[in-house]
Amino acid sequence: MQNWEQKHIVFFDGECGVCNFWVQWILERDKKDQFMFASLQSDFGQKFLSERGLETKVFNTMYLWKPNQYYLIKSKAVLQIANLLGGVYKLSAIGKFIPAFLSDKLYDIVSKNRMKLANQKCYLPTPHQRKKFIEV
């Protein structure tokens, strides 16, 4: 396992097809090797949530955590991930001008319907990608 304390950790719902698609999307574009991943259901994910007084039984929110610096939720996490990926994805920075209550409302709509939006597929990461998962 890589040193996760130097990475950005993406916490996701390990049982959600949309979430797993999003993880795959990040993995394929993470050319700078900046991200690692953990499901919210994992021991690592549950510890992250409980240490911050966050909900530990509902997994409808994605979190982006940079250890010892910050954690972001919902649309702010999505925008920061895109920004960190760089290149054309930096254009997502214009989303920061949308008030959080609006962008999070859109996030919540997608989150509420996420199980209907994507089929659950069994994703098999490459050996290199597997190293980027703390726990699933």
mmCIF file of C-alpha atoms in Angstrom:
data_model
loop_
_atom_site.group_PDB
_atom_site.id
_atom_site.type_symbol
_atom_site.label_atom_id
_atom_site.label_comp_id
_atom_site.label_asym_id
_atom_site.label_seq_id
_atom_site.Cartn_x
_atom_site.Cartn_y
_atom_site.Cartn_z
ATOM 1 C CA MET A 1 0.000 0.000 0.000
ATOM 2 C CA GLN A 2 1.280 3.443 -0.902
ATOM 3 C CA ASN A 3 1.727 6.132 1.699
ATOM 4 C CA TRP A 4 -1.849 7.410 1.814
ATOM 5 C CA GLU A 5 -0.975 10.329 4.078
ATOM 6 C CA GLN A 6 0.658 12.099 1.109
ATOM 7 C CA LYS A 7 -2.299 11.534 -1.239
ATOM 8 C CA HIS A 8 -5.807 12.817 -1.714
ATOM 9 C CA ILE A 9 -8.197 10.143 -0.462
ATOM 10 C CA VAL A 10 -11.521 9.703 -2.241
ATOM 11 C CA PHE A 11 -14.156 8.065 -0.030
ATOM 12 C CA PHE A 12 -17.036 6.550 -1.990
ATOM 13 C CA ASP A 13 -20.007 4.214 -1.642
ATOM 14 C CA GLY A 14 -18.505 0.834 -2.517
ATOM 15 C CA GLU A 15 -21.925 -0.577 -3.431
ATOM 16 C CA CYS A 16 -22.920 2.149 -5.897
ATOM 17 C CA GLY A 17 -22.493 1.789 -9.659
ATOM 18 C CA VAL A 18 -22.252 5.553 -10.232
ATOM 19 C CA CYS A 19 -19.653 5.845 -7.473
ATOM 20 C CA ASN A 20 -17.627 2.962 -8.888
ATOM 21 C CA PHE A 21 -17.823 4.536 -12.357
ATOM 22 C CA TRP A 22 -16.532 7.810 -10.876
ATOM 23 C CA VAL A 23 -13.625 5.981 -9.187
ATOM 24 C CA GLN A 24 -12.722 4.327 -12.510
ATOM 25 C CA TRP A 25 -12.939 7.701 -14.235
ATOM 26 C CA ILE A 26 -10.487 9.235 -11.743
ATOM 27 C CA LEU A 27 -8.126 6.231 -11.931
ATOM 28 C CA GLU A 28 -7.880 6.521 -15.706
ATOM 29 C CA ARG A 29 -7.054 10.243 -15.529
ATOM 30 C CA ASP A 30 -4.805 10.337 -12.449
ATOM 31 C CA LYS A 31 -1.567 10.755 -14.395
ATOM 32 C CA LYS A 32 0.170 12.456 -11.439
ATOM 33 C CA ASP A 33 -0.698 9.589 -9.051
ATOM 34 C CA GLN A 34 -2.396 11.954 -6.593
ATOM 35 C CA PHE A 35 -5.346 9.867 -5.452
ATOM 36 C CA MET A 36 -6.086 6.835 -3.359
ATOM 37 C CA PHE A 37 -9.509 5.374 -2.643
ATOM 38 C CA ALA A 38 -11.451 3.825 0.226
ATOM 39 C CA SER A 39 -15.086 2.819 0.429
ATOM 40 C CA LEU A 40 -17.159 4.464 3.115
ATOM 41 C CA GLN A 41 -18.189 0.993 4.310
ATOM 42 C CA SER A 42 -14.576 -0.067 4.985
ATOM 43 C CA ASP A 43 -12.990 0.139 8.428
ATOM 44 C CA PHE A 44 -10.814 3.005 7.141
ATOM 45 C CA GLY A 45 -13.873 4.827 5.778
ATOM 46 C CA GLN A 46 -15.866 4.302 8.955
ATOM 47 C CA LYS A 47 -12.977 5.620 11.048
ATOM 48 C CA PHE A 48 -12.738 8.726 8.831
ATOM 49 C CA LEU A 49 -16.480 9.385 9.228
ATOM 50 C CA SER A 50 -16.696 8.741 12.964
ATOM 51 C CA GLU A 51 -13.623 10.861 13.790
ATOM 52 C CA ARG A 52 -15.372 13.823 12.170
ATOM 53 C CA GLY A 53 -18.819 13.177 13.613
ATOM 54 C CA LEU A 54 -20.207 12.368 10.151
ATOM 55 C CA GLU A 55 -22.995 9.910 9.315
ATOM 56 C CA THR A 56 -21.631 6.329 9.400
ATOM 57 C CA LYS A 57 -24.633 4.429 8.046
ATOM 58 C CA VAL A 58 -25.697 6.496 5.015
ATOM 59 C CA PHE A 59 -23.271 6.464 2.099
ATOM 60 C CA ASN A 60 -24.754 9.002 -0.304
ATOM 61 C CA THR A 61 -21.917 11.522 -0.058
ATOM 62 C CA MET A 62 -18.467 11.419 -1.589
ATOM 63 C CA TYR A 63 -15.622 12.922 0.408
ATOM 64 C CA LEU A 64 -12.194 14.114 -0.681
ATOM 65 C CA TRP A 65 -9.634 14.192 2.125
ATOM 66 C CA LYS A 66 -6.130 15.563 2.097
ATOM 67 C CA PRO A 67 -4.765 14.311 5.449
ATOM 68 C CA ASN A 68 -3.776 17.046 7.888
ATOM 69 C CA GLN A 69 -5.157 19.706 5.539
ATOM 70 C CA TYR A 70 -8.846 19.492 4.622
ATOM 71 C CA TYR A 71 -11.786 17.391 3.593
ATOM 72 C CA LEU A 72 -14.460 18.384 1.105
ATOM 73 C CA ILE A 73 -17.907 16.967 0.482
ATOM 74 C CA LYS A 74 -20.349 16.639 -2.402
ATOM 75 C CA SER A 75 -19.927 19.136 -5.246
ATOM 76 C CA LYS A 76 -16.881 20.781 -3.663
ATOM 77 C CA ALA A 77 -15.133 17.404 -3.619
ATOM 78 C CA VAL A 78 -16.039 16.774 -7.266
ATOM 79 C CA LEU A 79 -14.772 20.194 -8.359
ATOM 80 C CA GLN A 80 -11.515 19.811 -6.432
ATOM 81 C CA ILE A 81 -10.894 16.366 -7.925
ATOM 82 C CA ALA A 82 -11.346 17.784 -11.427
ATOM 83 C CA ASN A 83 -9.048 20.688 -10.593
ATOM 84 C CA LEU A 84 -6.355 18.359 -9.251
ATOM 85 C CA LEU A 85 -6.532 16.205 -12.371
ATOM 86 C CA GLY A 86 -5.573 19.320 -14.320
ATOM 87 C CA GLY A 87 -5.630 19.805 -18.058
ATOM 88 C CA VAL A 88 -9.055 20.351 -19.546
ATOM 89 C CA TYR A 89 -10.631 19.361 -16.210
ATOM 90 C CA LYS A 90 -9.331 22.586 -14.649
ATOM 91 C CA LEU A 91 -12.167 24.276 -16.525
ATOM 92 C CA SER A 92 -14.411 22.918 -13.789
ATOM 93 C CA ALA A 93 -13.094 25.796 -11.685
ATOM 94 C CA ILE A 94 -15.939 27.887 -13.091
ATOM 95 C CA GLY A 95 -18.211 25.681 -10.974
ATOM 96 C CA LYS A 96 -16.779 27.395 -7.895
ATOM 97 C CA PHE A 97 -18.805 30.459 -8.852
ATOM 98 C CA ILE A 98 -22.028 28.497 -8.379
ATOM 99 C CA PRO A 99 -23.227 28.806 -4.780
ATOM 100 C CA ALA A 100 -22.671 25.584 -2.828
ATOM 101 C CA PHE A 101 -26.360 25.277 -1.944
ATOM 102 C CA LEU A 102 -27.171 25.048 -5.683
ATOM 103 C CA SER A 103 -24.335 22.750 -6.733
ATOM 104 C CA ASP A 104 -24.949 20.512 -3.713
ATOM 105 C CA LYS A 105 -28.661 20.403 -4.586
ATOM 106 C CA LEU A 106 -27.740 19.014 -8.021
ATOM 107 C CA TYR A 107 -25.320 16.597 -6.333
ATOM 108 C CA ASP A 108 -28.123 15.454 -4.001
ATOM 109 C CA ILE A 109 -30.477 14.815 -6.938
ATOM 110 C CA VAL A 110 -27.892 12.617 -8.642
ATOM 111 C CA SER A 111 -27.052 10.935 -5.335
ATOM 112 C CA LYS A 112 -30.689 10.181 -4.585
ATOM 113 C CA ASN A 113 -31.113 8.501 -7.980
ATOM 114 C CA ARG A 114 -27.651 6.973 -8.308
ATOM 115 C CA MET A 115 -28.754 3.375 -7.886
ATOM 116 C CA LYS A 116 -31.130 3.817 -10.843
ATOM 117 C CA LEU A 117 -28.555 5.596 -13.022
ATOM 118 C CA ALA A 118 -25.878 2.923 -13.282
ATOM 119 C CA ASN A 119 -25.856 -0.821 -13.286
ATOM 120 C CA GLN A 120 -23.731 -2.423 -10.653
ATOM 121 C CA LYS A 121 -20.723 -3.810 -12.471
ATOM 122 C CA CYS A 122 -17.833 -5.780 -11.149
ATOM 123 C CA TYR A 123 -14.814 -3.606 -11.851
ATOM 124 C CA LEU A 124 -11.415 -5.269 -11.849
ATOM 125 C CA PRO A 125 -8.636 -2.735 -11.421
ATOM 126 C CA THR A 126 -5.185 -3.320 -12.879
ATOM 127 C CA PRO A 127 -2.419 -4.330 -10.450
ATOM 128 C CA HIS A 128 -1.168 -0.707 -10.415
ATOM 129 C CA GLN A 129 -4.679 0.614 -9.763
ATOM 130 C CA ARG A 130 -5.236 -1.958 -7.006
ATOM 131 C CA LYS A 131 -2.378 -0.344 -5.054
ATOM 132 C CA LYS A 132 -4.396 2.851 -4.927
ATOM 133 C CA PHE A 133 -7.143 1.336 -2.779
ATOM 134 C CA ILE A 134 -6.713 1.575 0.976
ATOM 135 C CA GLU A 135 -9.730 -0.597 1.697
ATOM 136 C CA VAL A 136 -12.878 -1.331 -0.237
#
